[in-house]
XYZ file of C-alpha atoms in Angstrom:
205
model
C 5.380 -4.211 51.956
C 1.607 -3.502 52.746
C 1.182 -4.235 56.538
C -1.434 -6.326 56.886
C -3.898 -6.248 60.002
C -5.932 -9.626 59.663
C -5.034 -12.940 59.403
C -5.132 -14.391 55.460
C -5.685 -17.536 53.986
C -2.732 -19.410 52.743
C -4.236 -22.247 51.169
C -4.050 -20.405 47.926
C -0.335 -19.595 47.946
C 0.314 -23.497 48.824
C -1.794 -24.567 45.622
C 0.385 -22.153 43.568
C 3.790 -23.782 45.256
C 2.302 -27.271 44.570
C 1.735 -26.126 40.985
C 5.232 -24.717 40.605
C 6.494 -28.099 42.060
C 4.652 -29.860 39.450
C 6.705 -28.060 36.414
C 9.687 -28.749 38.209
C 8.839 -32.518 38.494
C 7.758 -31.943 34.681
C 11.430 -30.981 33.583
C 12.633 -33.951 35.457
C 10.487 -36.574 33.775
C 11.372 -34.717 30.208
C 15.103 -34.942 31.082
C 14.417 -38.856 31.471
C 12.635 -38.889 28.079
C 15.454 -37.070 26.443
C 17.876 -40.033 27.471
C 15.228 -42.872 27.305
C 14.435 -45.074 24.215
C 11.405 -45.300 22.415
C 10.178 -48.278 24.784
C 10.055 -46.021 27.868
C 8.262 -43.052 26.273
C 4.660 -44.180 27.027
C 4.980 -44.610 30.583
C 7.176 -41.146 31.097
C 4.356 -39.236 28.888
C 1.975 -40.599 31.116
C 3.657 -39.283 34.078
C 3.432 -36.097 32.418
C -0.206 -36.085 32.447
C -0.136 -37.126 35.940
C 2.019 -34.126 36.712
C -0.572 -31.809 34.391
C -3.807 -33.271 36.335
C -2.191 -32.484 39.564
C -1.432 -29.172 38.479
C -5.103 -28.617 37.370
C -6.603 -30.004 40.811
C -4.286 -27.452 42.576
C -5.663 -24.556 40.002
C -9.363 -25.913 41.012
C -8.284 -25.650 44.579
C -7.198 -22.149 44.268
C -9.921 -20.979 42.641
C -12.007 -22.269 45.397
C -10.126 -20.525 47.960
C -10.323 -17.280 46.244
C -14.274 -17.642 46.271
C -14.386 -18.568 49.519
C -12.088 -16.371 51.526
C -12.579 -13.404 52.644
C -9.071 -12.166 53.033
C -6.686 -13.397 50.235
C -3.043 -12.857 50.634
C -2.904 -11.150 47.307
C -5.217 -9.397 44.944
C -7.721 -12.432 43.490
C -6.644 -11.202 39.857
C -2.921 -11.746 40.812
C -3.466 -15.334 41.962
C -5.627 -16.053 39.582
C -3.212 -14.849 36.775
C -0.407 -17.032 38.835
C -2.268 -19.783 38.628
C -3.394 -19.986 35.182
C 0.128 -19.191 33.726
C 1.719 -22.357 35.871
C -1.317 -24.832 34.749
C -0.703 -23.746 31.320
C 3.186 -24.175 31.609
C 2.222 -28.071 32.840
C 0.059 -28.421 29.764
C 3.121 -27.291 27.636
C 5.452 -29.701 29.090
C 3.149 -32.710 28.543
C 2.759 -31.444 25.095
C 6.638 -31.628 24.740
C 6.493 -35.322 25.949
C 3.838 -36.144 23.483
C 5.753 -34.764 20.840
C 8.633 -37.089 22.005
C 6.640 -39.944 21.951
C 4.619 -39.343 18.658
C 7.537 -38.644 16.647
C 10.021 -41.397 18.228
C 12.644 -38.693 19.117
C 15.521 -40.607 20.410
C 18.616 -38.675 18.916
C 18.558 -35.574 20.724
C 20.549 -32.466 19.409
C 22.521 -31.232 22.318
C 20.892 -27.994 22.412
C 17.587 -29.214 22.993
C 19.377 -30.578 26.120
C 20.705 -27.206 26.778
C 17.100 -25.529 26.280
C 15.683 -27.864 28.994
C 18.644 -27.238 31.547
C 17.750 -23.491 31.229
C 14.032 -24.423 31.696
C 14.481 -26.476 34.776
C 16.363 -23.440 36.076
C 13.548 -21.163 35.835
C 11.362 -23.993 37.139
C 13.427 -24.338 40.120
C 13.617 -20.549 40.920
C 9.704 -20.286 40.279
C 9.147 -23.118 42.843
C 10.999 -21.258 45.359
C 9.220 -17.809 44.370
C 6.001 -19.233 44.988
C 6.828 -20.740 48.258
C 7.992 -16.989 49.264
C 5.176 -14.839 48.233
C 4.292 -13.776 51.497
C 7.852 -12.288 51.443
C 7.696 -10.365 48.382
C 10.831 -8.089 49.302
C 12.993 -11.116 49.048
C 11.700 -11.985 45.402
C 13.141 -9.306 43.486
C 16.485 -11.304 42.590
C 13.947 -14.009 41.147
C 12.350 -11.700 39.204
C 15.595 -10.627 37.526
C 17.442 -13.880 37.054
C 14.320 -15.647 35.409
C 14.198 -12.849 32.942
C 17.929 -13.214 32.098
C 17.257 -16.932 31.792
C 14.591 -16.415 29.166
C 17.144 -14.140 27.139
C 19.670 -17.064 27.313
C 16.819 -19.453 26.252
C 15.514 -17.295 23.227
C 19.046 -17.445 21.973
C 19.632 -20.922 22.354
C 16.391 -21.345 20.766
C 17.273 -19.363 17.642
C 20.585 -20.950 17.421
C 18.849 -24.307 17.473
C 16.278 -23.441 14.951
C 19.328 -22.830 12.405
C 21.410 -25.799 13.263
C 18.334 -28.178 12.698
C 17.363 -26.208 9.294
C 21.223 -26.870 8.113
C 21.519 -30.504 9.395
C 18.052 -31.859 8.660
C 15.689 -32.681 5.895
C 12.779 -30.580 6.195
C 10.333 -33.623 7.788
C 13.145 -34.488 10.494
C 13.560 -30.311 11.121
C 9.925 -30.044 11.680
C 9.928 -32.791 14.170
C 12.514 -31.405 16.133
C 11.867 -27.884 15.813
C 8.397 -28.673 17.207
C 9.611 -30.154 20.397
C 12.068 -26.988 20.555
C 9.270 -24.909 20.486
C 7.419 -26.395 23.261
C 10.909 -25.723 25.212
C 10.499 -22.367 24.322
C 7.077 -21.725 25.283
C 7.541 -23.230 28.398
C 10.464 -20.872 29.149
C 8.522 -17.833 27.732
C 5.692 -18.874 30.090
C 8.092 -18.621 33.138
C 9.438 -15.267 32.012
C 5.623 -14.005 32.119
C 5.307 -15.627 35.779
C 8.558 -13.733 37.035
C 6.852 -10.584 35.365
C 3.555 -11.186 36.913
C 5.481 -11.492 40.155
C 7.330 -8.007 39.671
C 4.045 -6.483 38.806
C 2.900 -7.654 42.433
C 5.891 -6.221 43.759
C 5.674 -2.986 42.611
C 1.890 -2.659 43.435
C 2.424 -4.177 46.816
C 5.544 -1.972 47.797
């Protein structure tokens, strides 16, 4: 890692860590939604919206710090890319909650829970990584593990779509497949965050 000679602004890194924490919180809220009844859907979906709003506020903080800080801990384009990806992930999680509420999905296929379990693990690893961006040498294992989980998530999604198509009517398939697609999209976002971190590791080594 490059030797840094001047003190740096750390608020941007702290904002990224908080954004990752909102993603982890979102996966926990979605786990509650998967086990809840329709009467609980509105309150839980609103919790997701609040978590997304907190992420967006932290993204705004990150952008402000990038504009006003003379020395940033990482290149501005990398900070921006990470912030954008994390904020978009929170948006995707909110979308998943809204799909559950709008379609009143209260009998979840087991593989949807498997998708969320993988995504939750990716979110946990990403949260830890965002808190360690000032020590890039420690993040290679994170990068590789999230990529491994992303491959597993892709496979789970393909199998789930096949099972849904076999077991349900076209209308029901569409509902559950839409939710599965939201989870798959969030997992791909976590993979893209890891790839971005890998790029930073290479550039800063």
